[in-house]
């Protein structure tokens, strides 16, 4: 369902006229009101009035996460703090969190963006919706919450954690939609099995999953285990939160970007040079309608490509590919770049292996090493009794997994296959990489 067809299906020329007008307004605003942008634009010798077309965007300097952190907590606000009605923050696992602020206007616009995103993913007014994203400083819980309400659906604000209770609430409230990280929604499905409930028999019909990288293979796994359609939702606190882009239920092939609110570029992560459509690089966003914390050419560190081709759903909003991974999470093992999602993709091709894994990065002399930890499925384990019982069978499985990893990744890795339930389960963003290098 297209909630806002005048915008979501607008001719590109109309959209681009709007984008240019809003870009110029945003630049005038930040140049006057945010000292950081004033100085950065002066240093780059560019003034807001120099930006006469969307192509001129590339003349503007980039904003990086470190610039936002340097202004911790409020230094980047474009409005007096009295006009701020809400704060959120990124998780800050790698240093100080990035604080973001919203005016009432920002909150209202964000709710409409998310309402439209939920509709794009198959949501309808009147739905009941189980929201298992964490509530709090993380944007996921409250971001989805207000959007679901703005759509006219009923939100069940469960937040993350207490998984048996999540299952009971799904049984009792009978929601059509569910949101959460893919790893957590899978965890909920596993809990259903433990509680003797067939995950395919619930009321759920669609899932809005994101906030962490996941592979197409994990989508298949989730869709099959819960008998739902699973759509990918993308966003980041620095830009607004969830809803920057979402897949449509019709195509499930790339995420429509809310381009009337966010200008999107893909650049070469090393040189910062813009890349043509279809090429994979780092996503860069410029906000067009934000009041409290506008961002100009924000380098996300997320790796994806853009596709401007029209979509079967009727939306003209450009699509971005699924995120391949974060630059921060890219492992360089003996000169080869590896993203955890590539490992996930391989593991999920193997029916005996469960969709739970962790990658441990270590050091042997000057070289980085990579050890993949995964689990067999409960079904396989029940059939073999013990992983040590049948050496020939375990070895055959081990060799098959190693061979597939080597041919997909192009390097040899260490492998540990565990029995079910050994690896930690996520209640939010899964920790896929354990980096032991910094600990030696
Ligand atoms: O994760 C916002 C969000 C909430 C998105 C709920 C979707 C659903 P942050 O905590 O600031 O915000 O983390 C942002 O998470 O830069 C990506 O690296 C990653 N990320 C978000 N969505 C996806 C996705 C929220 N669909 C960071 N696929 C981003 C892959 C994602 N990575």
Coordinates of C-alpha atoms and ligand atoms in Angstrom, one line a residue:
X1 CA 0.0 0.0 0.0
X2 CA 1.4 3.4 -1.0
X3 CA 0.5 5.7 1.8
X4 CA 1.8 8.9 0.3
X5 CA 1.6 8.3 -3.5
X6 CA 2.0 12.0 -4.4
X7 CA 5.5 11.9 -3.0
X8 CA 6.5 8.2 -3.1
X9 CA 5.5 7.9 -6.8
X10 CA 6.3 11.5 -7.9
X11 CA 8.1 12.0 -11.2
X12 CA 11.9 12.2 -10.6
X13 CA 12.0 15.8 -12.0
X14 CA 9.5 17.0 -9.4
X15 CA 11.3 15.1 -6.6
X16 CA 14.7 16.6 -7.7
X17 CA 13.2 20.2 -7.7
X18 CA 12.0 19.6 -4.2
X19 CA 15.4 18.2 -3.1
X20 CA 17.3 21.2 -4.5
X21 CA 15.1 23.7 -2.7
X22 CA 15.3 21.8 0.6
X23 CA 19.1 21.3 0.2
X24 CA 19.6 25.1 -0.3
X25 CA 17.4 25.8 2.8
X26 CA 19.3 23.3 4.9
X27 CA 22.7 24.8 3.9
X28 CA 21.6 28.3 4.6
X29 CA 20.3 27.1 8.0
X30 CA 23.4 25.2 9.1
X31 CA 25.8 27.8 7.8
X32 CA 24.2 30.4 10.0
X33 CA 23.3 28.3 13.0
X34 CA 25.9 25.5 13.4
X35 CA 29.4 26.7 14.0
X36 CA 30.8 23.3 12.9
X37 CA 29.2 23.6 9.4
X38 CA 30.1 27.3 9.1
X39 CA 33.8 26.5 9.7
X40 CA 33.8 23.4 7.5
X41 CA 32.2 25.2 4.6
X42 CA 34.6 28.2 5.0
X43 CA 37.5 25.8 5.0
X44 CA 36.2 24.2 1.8
X45 CA 35.7 27.7 0.3
X46 CA 32.1 27.0 -0.5
X47 CA 29.1 29.1 0.5
X48 CA 25.4 27.9 0.5
X49 CA 24.7 30.3 -2.4
X50 CA 27.3 28.4 -4.5
X51 CA 25.0 25.3 -4.6
X52 CA 22.9 25.8 -7.7
X53 CA 22.2 22.2 -8.6
X54 CA 22.1 18.8 -7.0
X55 CA 25.4 18.0 -8.7
X56 CA 27.0 20.8 -6.7
X57 CA 26.5 18.7 -3.6
X58 CA 29.9 17.2 -4.2
X59 CA 31.6 20.6 -3.5
X60 CA 30.5 20.4 0.1
X61 CA 32.8 18.9 2.7
X62 CA 32.0 15.5 4.3
X63 CA 30.8 15.1 7.9
X64 CA 32.3 12.2 9.8
X65 CA 31.2 10.4 13.0
X66 CA 34.3 11.9 14.8
X67 CA 33.0 15.4 13.9
X68 CA 29.7 14.6 15.7
X69 CA 31.5 13.1 18.7
X70 CA 33.7 16.1 19.0
X71 CA 30.6 18.2 19.5
X72 CA 29.3 15.9 22.2
X73 CA 26.6 16.2 23.5
X74 CA 24.8 19.2 22.1
X75 CA 27.2 21.2 20.1
X76 CA 25.7 20.5 16.7
X77 CA 22.2 21.7 17.4
X78 CA 20.8 24.1 14.8
X79 CA 18.0 25.2 17.1
X80 CA 18.0 26.5 20.7
X81 CA 18.0 23.5 23.1
X82 CA 14.6 24.7 24.4
X83 CA 13.1 23.6 21.1
X84 CA 14.3 20.0 21.5
X85 CA 11.7 17.6 22.6
X86 CA 13.6 14.3 22.4
X87 CA 17.2 12.9 22.5
X88 CA 18.4 9.6 21.2
X89 CA 22.0 8.3 20.9
X90 CA 23.9 5.7 19.0
X91 CA 25.1 2.7 21.0
X92 CA 28.6 4.1 21.4
X93 CA 30.3 0.6 21.5
X94 CA 33.3 2.2 19.8
X95 CA 33.8 5.3 21.9
X96 CA 31.5 8.1 23.0
X97 CA 27.9 7.8 21.9
X98 CA 26.6 10.2 19.3
X99 CA 23.8 12.2 20.7
X100 CA 21.0 13.3 18.3
X101 CA 18.1 15.7 19.0
X102 CA 14.7 16.2 17.6
X103 CA 12.2 19.1 17.5
X104 CA 8.5 18.4 17.6
X105 CA 8.5 18.9 13.8
X106 CA 11.3 16.4 13.5
X107 CA 9.4 13.8 15.5
X108 CA 6.2 14.3 13.5
X109 CA 8.1 14.0 10.2
X110 CA 9.9 10.9 11.3
X111 CA 6.6 9.3 12.4
X112 CA 5.2 10.0 8.9
X113 CA 8.4 8.6 7.3
X114 CA 8.1 5.4 9.4
X115 CA 4.3 5.1 8.8
X116 CA 4.9 5.2 5.1
X117 CA 7.8 2.6 5.5
X118 CA 5.6 0.2 7.5
X119 CA 2.9 0.5 4.8
X120 CA 5.6 -0.1 2.1
X121 CA 6.4 -3.3 4.0
X122 CA 2.8 -4.6 4.0
X123 CA 1.4 -2.9 7.1
X124 CA -2.1 -1.5 7.1
X125 CA -4.2 0.8 9.4
X126 CA -5.9 -1.5 11.8
X127 CA -3.0 -3.9 12.1
X128 CA -1.7 -5.0 15.5
X129 CA 2.1 -4.8 15.5
X130 CA 4.6 -6.4 17.9
X131 CA 7.5 -4.0 18.3
X132 CA 10.6 -5.9 19.7
X133 CA 13.1 -3.2 19.0
X134 CA 14.7 -1.8 22.2
X135 CA 13.0 1.2 23.7
X136 CA 15.3 3.9 25.1
X137 CA 18.2 5.9 23.7
X138 CA 18.3 3.5 20.8
X139 CA 16.1 4.9 18.0
X140 CA 14.6 1.5 17.0
X141 CA 11.9 1.1 19.6
X142 CA 10.4 4.6 19.7
X143 CA 11.1 5.2 16.0
X144 CA 8.9 2.3 14.9
X145 CA 6.5 3.0 17.7
X146 CA 5.4 6.5 16.6
X147 CA 5.3 5.4 12.9
X148 CA 3.1 2.5 13.6
X149 CA 0.7 4.7 15.5
X150 CA 0.8 7.4 12.7
X151 CA -0.2 4.7 10.3
X152 CA -3.3 4.0 12.4
X153 CA -2.1 0.6 13.5
X154 CA -1.9 -0.6 17.2
X155 CA 1.6 -0.9 18.5
X156 CA 2.4 -3.5 21.2
X157 CA 5.5 -1.8 22.7
X158 CA 7.3 -5.0 23.9
X159 CA 10.9 -3.8 23.5
X160 CA 13.7 -6.4 23.4
X161 CA 14.4 -9.2 25.9
X162 CA 12.3 -11.6 28.0
X163 CA 11.9 -13.9 25.0
X164 CA 9.3 -16.3 26.5
X165 CA 7.1 -13.3 27.3
X166 CA 7.5 -12.1 23.7
X167 CA 6.2 -15.5 22.5
X168 CA 3.2 -15.4 24.9
X169 CA 2.3 -11.9 23.8
X170 CA 2.4 -12.9 20.1
X171 CA 0.1 -15.9 21.0
X172 CA -2.3 -13.7 23.0
X173 CA -2.4 -10.4 21.0
X174 CA -2.2 -12.0 17.6
X175 CA -0.3 -9.3 15.7
X176 CA 0.1 -9.2 11.9
X177 CA 3.4 -7.4 12.0
X178 CA 6.6 -7.8 14.0
X179 CA 9.8 -5.7 14.1
X180 CA 13.1 -6.4 15.6
X181 CA 16.7 -7.2 14.6
X182 CA 16.8 -10.3 12.3
X183 CA 18.9 -12.1 14.9
X184 CA 16.4 -11.4 17.7
X185 CA 13.4 -12.3 15.6
X186 CA 15.1 -15.6 14.9
X187 CA 15.7 -16.0 18.6
X188 CA 12.0 -15.5 19.2
X189 CA 11.2 -18.2 16.6
X190 CA 13.6 -20.6 18.4
X191 CA 11.9 -19.9 21.7
X192 CA 8.5 -20.8 20.2
X193 CA 9.9 -24.2 19.3
X194 CA 11.2 -24.6 22.8
X195 CA 7.8 -23.7 24.1
X196 CA 6.1 -26.3 21.9
X197 CA 4.6 -23.7 19.5
X198 CA 5.0 -24.1 15.8
X199 CA 6.4 -20.7 14.6
X200 CA 4.7 -21.2 11.3
X201 CA 1.3 -21.2 13.0
X202 CA 1.2 -17.8 14.6
X203 CA -0.8 -14.7 13.4
X204 CA 2.3 -13.1 12.1
X205 CA 2.3 -12.2 8.3
X206 CA 5.2 -9.7 7.9
X207 CA 8.4 -8.6 9.6
X208 CA 10.2 -5.3 9.5
X209 CA 13.8 -6.3 10.3
X210 CA 17.0 -4.4 10.3
X211 CA 19.4 -2.4 12.5
X212 CA 22.2 -4.9 11.7
X213 CA 23.6 -6.5 8.6
X214 CA 21.9 -9.7 7.4
X215 CA 22.2 -11.8 4.4
X216 CA 19.6 -12.9 1.8
X217 CA 20.1 -16.5 3.2
X218 CA 19.0 -15.3 6.7
X219 CA 15.9 -13.8 5.1
X220 CA 15.0 -17.1 3.6
X221 CA 15.6 -18.8 7.0
X222 CA 13.4 -16.3 8.8
X223 CA 10.6 -16.3 6.2
X224 CA 10.5 -20.1 6.2
X225 CA 10.7 -20.6 9.9
X226 CA 7.9 -18.1 10.7
X227 CA 5.9 -18.3 7.5
X228 CA 6.1 -14.5 7.1
X229 CA 7.5 -12.1 4.5
X230 CA 10.5 -10.3 6.0
X231 CA 11.4 -6.8 4.8
X232 CA 14.7 -5.0 5.4
X233 CA 14.6 -1.6 7.1
X234 CA 17.6 0.7 7.3
X235 CA 18.4 3.8 9.2
X236 CA 20.9 5.3 11.6
X237 CA 20.6 7.7 14.6
X238 CA 22.8 10.4 13.0
X239 CA 20.5 10.7 10.0
X240 CA 17.2 10.2 11.9
X241 CA 16.8 6.5 13.0
X242 CA 14.8 3.7 11.3
X243 CA 13.0 4.6 8.1
X244 CA 15.7 6.1 6.0
X245 CA 15.1 3.2 3.6
X246 CA 12.8 0.1 3.5
X247 CA 12.0 -2.7 1.1
X248 CA 8.6 -2.9 -0.5
X249 CA 6.7 -6.2 0.1
X250 CA 6.0 -6.4 -3.7
X251 CA 9.6 -6.7 -4.8
X252 CA 11.7 -7.3 -1.7
X253 CA 14.6 -6.3 -3.9
X254 CA 16.4 -3.2 -2.6
X255 CA 15.3 -0.6 -0.1
X256 CA 13.4 2.5 -1.2
X257 CA 15.1 5.6 0.2
X258 CA 13.0 8.4 1.7
X259 CA 14.6 10.6 -0.9
X260 CA 12.3 13.5 -0.2
X261 CA 14.0 13.7 3.2
X262 CA 17.5 12.4 2.6
X263 CA 19.8 13.0 -0.4
X264 CA 21.9 9.9 -0.9
X265 CA 25.3 9.4 -2.5
X266 CA 27.7 6.4 -2.7
X267 CA 31.3 7.3 -2.6
X268 CA 34.6 5.5 -2.8
X269 CA 35.5 4.9 0.9
X270 CA 39.2 5.6 0.2
X271 CA 39.0 8.6 -2.0
X272 CA 35.6 10.1 -1.2
X273 CA 34.9 10.3 -5.0
X274 CA 31.3 9.8 -6.0
X275 CA 30.6 6.4 -7.6
X276 CA 28.1 5.8 -10.4
X277 CA 24.8 3.9 -9.8
X278 CA 25.3 0.2 -9.4
X279 CA 28.8 0.5 -7.9
X280 CA 29.3 -0.5 -4.3
X281 CA 30.8 2.0 -1.9
X282 CA 30.1 4.0 1.2
X283 CA 26.6 5.6 1.7
X284 CA 26.6 9.3 2.4
X285 CA 23.4 11.2 3.5
X286 CA 22.4 14.8 3.6
X287 CA 19.2 15.6 5.5
X288 CA 16.7 17.8 3.7
X289 CA 14.0 18.5 6.3
X290 CA 15.6 18.1 9.7
X291 CA 15.4 21.0 12.1
X292 CA 17.4 20.1 15.3
X293 CA 20.3 18.1 13.9
X294 CA 20.7 18.4 10.1
X295 CA 23.5 16.5 8.6
X296 CA 25.5 17.4 5.4
X297 CA 27.3 14.7 3.5
X298 CA 27.4 12.4 6.5
X299 CA 29.8 9.4 5.9
X300 CA 27.9 6.4 7.3
X301 CA 30.6 3.7 7.0
X302 CA 27.9 1.5 5.5
X303 CA 28.6 -0.3 2.3
X304 CA 25.9 -0.5 -0.4
X305 CA 25.0 0.5 -4.0
X306 CA 22.2 2.6 -5.5
X307 CA 19.6 1.5 -8.1
X308 CA 17.5 4.2 -9.8
X309 CA 15.5 1.8 -11.9
X310 CA 11.7 2.0 -11.5
X311 CA 10.2 -0.6 -9.2
X312 CA 7.2 -2.9 -9.7
X313 CA 5.5 -1.5 -6.7
X314 CA 5.0 1.9 -8.4
X315 CA 7.3 3.9 -6.2
X316 CA 9.8 6.2 -7.9
X317 CA 12.0 6.5 -4.8
X318 CA 15.5 5.1 -5.6
X319 CA 16.5 1.8 -4.0
X320 CA 19.7 1.0 -2.2
X321 CA 21.0 -2.5 -2.0
X322 CA 21.1 -4.5 1.2
X323 CA 24.0 -3.3 3.4
X324 CA 26.9 -5.5 2.8
X325 CA 28.5 -4.5 6.1
X326 CA 30.1 -1.6 7.9
X327 CA 33.6 -0.5 7.0
X328 CA 34.4 -0.9 10.7
X329 CA 33.4 -4.5 10.5
X330 CA 35.3 -5.4 7.4
X331 CA 38.0 -7.8 8.3
X332 CA 41.2 -7.9 6.3
X333 CA 42.6 -11.4 6.6
X334 CA 45.9 -12.0 4.7
X335 CA 45.0 -9.1 2.3
X336 CA 41.5 -10.4 1.6
X337 CA 38.4 -8.3 2.6
X338 CA 35.8 -10.3 4.5
X339 CA 32.4 -9.1 5.8
X340 CA 30.6 -11.2 8.4
X341 CA 27.5 -11.3 6.2
X342 CA 29.5 -13.3 3.6
X343 CA 30.3 -15.9 6.2
X344 CA 26.6 -15.9 7.2
X345 CA 25.6 -16.5 3.6
X346 CA 27.8 -19.6 3.4
X347 CA 26.8 -21.1 6.7
X348 CA 23.1 -20.8 5.9
X349 CA 23.5 -22.7 2.6
X350 CA 24.3 -25.8 4.8
X351 CA 21.2 -27.4 6.1
X352 CA 22.9 -29.1 9.1
X353 CA 24.2 -25.7 10.4
X354 CA 22.0 -23.3 12.4
X355 CA 21.8 -19.6 11.7
X356 CA 23.8 -18.6 14.7
X357 CA 27.5 -17.8 14.4
X358 CA 30.4 -15.7 15.6
X359 CA 33.7 -14.8 14.1
X360 CA 36.7 -14.5 16.3
X361 CA 39.6 -12.5 14.9
X362 CA 43.0 -13.1 16.4
X363 CA 46.6 -12.7 15.7
X364 CA 49.4 -15.2 14.8
X365 CA 52.6 -13.2 14.6
X366 CA 52.0 -10.4 12.2
X367 CA 49.0 -12.1 10.5
X368 CA 45.4 -11.8 11.5
X369 CA 43.5 -15.1 11.9
X370 CA 39.8 -15.8 11.6
X371 CA 37.9 -18.5 13.4
X372 CA 34.3 -19.2 12.6
X373 CA 32.1 -20.5 15.4
X374 CA 28.8 -22.0 14.4
X375 CA 26.3 -24.6 15.7
X376 CA 24.6 -27.6 14.2
X377 CA 20.8 -27.5 14.1
X378 CA 18.8 -29.1 16.9
X379 CA 17.4 -31.5 14.3
X380 CA 20.8 -32.7 13.2
X381 CA 22.0 -32.9 16.7
X382 CA 19.1 -35.1 17.8
X383 CA 19.8 -37.4 14.8
X384 CA 23.5 -37.8 15.6
X385 CA 23.2 -37.8 19.4
X386 CA 26.6 -36.2 19.9
X387 CA 29.1 -34.4 17.7
X388 CA 31.8 -36.8 18.8
X389 CA 29.8 -40.0 18.4
X390 CA 30.3 -40.4 14.7
X391 CA 33.7 -39.1 13.7
X392 CA 33.3 -39.9 10.0
X393 CA 30.0 -37.9 9.8
X394 CA 31.3 -34.9 11.8
X395 CA 34.5 -34.8 9.8
X396 CA 32.5 -34.9 6.5
X397 CA 30.4 -32.0 7.7
X398 CA 33.4 -30.1 8.9
X399 CA 35.2 -30.5 5.6
X400 CA 32.2 -29.5 3.6
X401 CA 31.8 -26.3 5.7
X402 CA 35.5 -25.5 5.4
X403 CA 35.5 -26.1 1.7
X404 CA 32.5 -23.8 1.1
X405 CA 33.9 -21.1 3.3
X406 CA 37.3 -21.3 1.5
X407 CA 35.7 -21.1 -2.0
X408 CA 33.4 -18.2 -1.1
X409 CA 35.8 -16.1 0.9
X410 CA 39.0 -17.0 -0.9
X411 CA 41.0 -17.7 2.3
X412 CA 41.3 -20.6 4.7
X413 CA 39.7 -20.0 8.1
X414 CA 39.5 -21.9 11.4
X415 CA 36.2 -23.6 12.2
X416 CA 34.5 -24.7 15.4
X417 CA 31.2 -26.5 15.1
X418 CA 29.3 -26.5 18.4
X419 CA 26.2 -28.3 19.6
X420 CA 23.0 -26.2 19.7
X421 CA 22.6 -23.4 22.2
X422 CA 26.4 -22.8 22.9
X423 CA 26.8 -19.4 21.1
X424 CA 25.3 -16.3 22.7
X425 CA 21.8 -15.3 21.5
X426 CA 21.0 -11.7 20.7
X427 CA 18.2 -9.6 22.1
X428 CA 19.1 -6.6 19.9
X429 CA 22.0 -6.1 17.6
X430 CA 23.9 -9.4 17.4
X431 CA 27.6 -9.3 18.2
X432 CA 29.1 -11.1 15.2
X433 CA 32.8 -10.2 15.6
X434 CA 34.9 -10.9 18.7
X435 CA 38.1 -9.1 18.2
X436 CA 40.9 -10.6 20.3
X437 CA 43.6 -8.6 18.6
X438 CA 43.2 -5.6 20.9
X439 CA 43.4 -7.8 24.0
X440 CA 47.0 -9.1 23.4
Ligands
LIG1 O1 20.1 0.9 14.1 C1 18.4 2.5 13.5 C2 17.5 1.4 13.1 C3 16.6 0.9 14.0 C4 17.5 0.9 11.8 C5 15.7 -0.1 13.7 C6 16.6 -0.1 11.5 C7 15.7 -0.6 12.4 P1 22.0 3.0 15.0 O2 21.9 2.3 16.4 O3 22.5 4.4 15.0 O4 20.5 3.1 14.4 O5 22.8 2.1 14.1 C8 23.0 2.5 12.8 O6 23.2 0.1 12.1 O7 24.9 2.7 10.3 C9 24.2 0.4 10.0 O8 25.6 0.0 10.2 C10 23.4 -0.6 10.9 N1 22.1 -0.8 10.2 C11 20.9 -0.2 10.4 N2 20.0 -0.8 9.7 C12 20.6 -1.8 8.9 C13 20.2 -2.7 7.9 C14 19.8 2.0 14.0 N3 18.9 -2.8 7.5 C15 23.8 1.4 12.0 N4 21.1 -3.5 7.4 C16 23.9 1.7 10.6 C17 22.4 -3.5 7.8 C18 22.0 -1.8 9.3 N5 22.9 -2.6 8.7

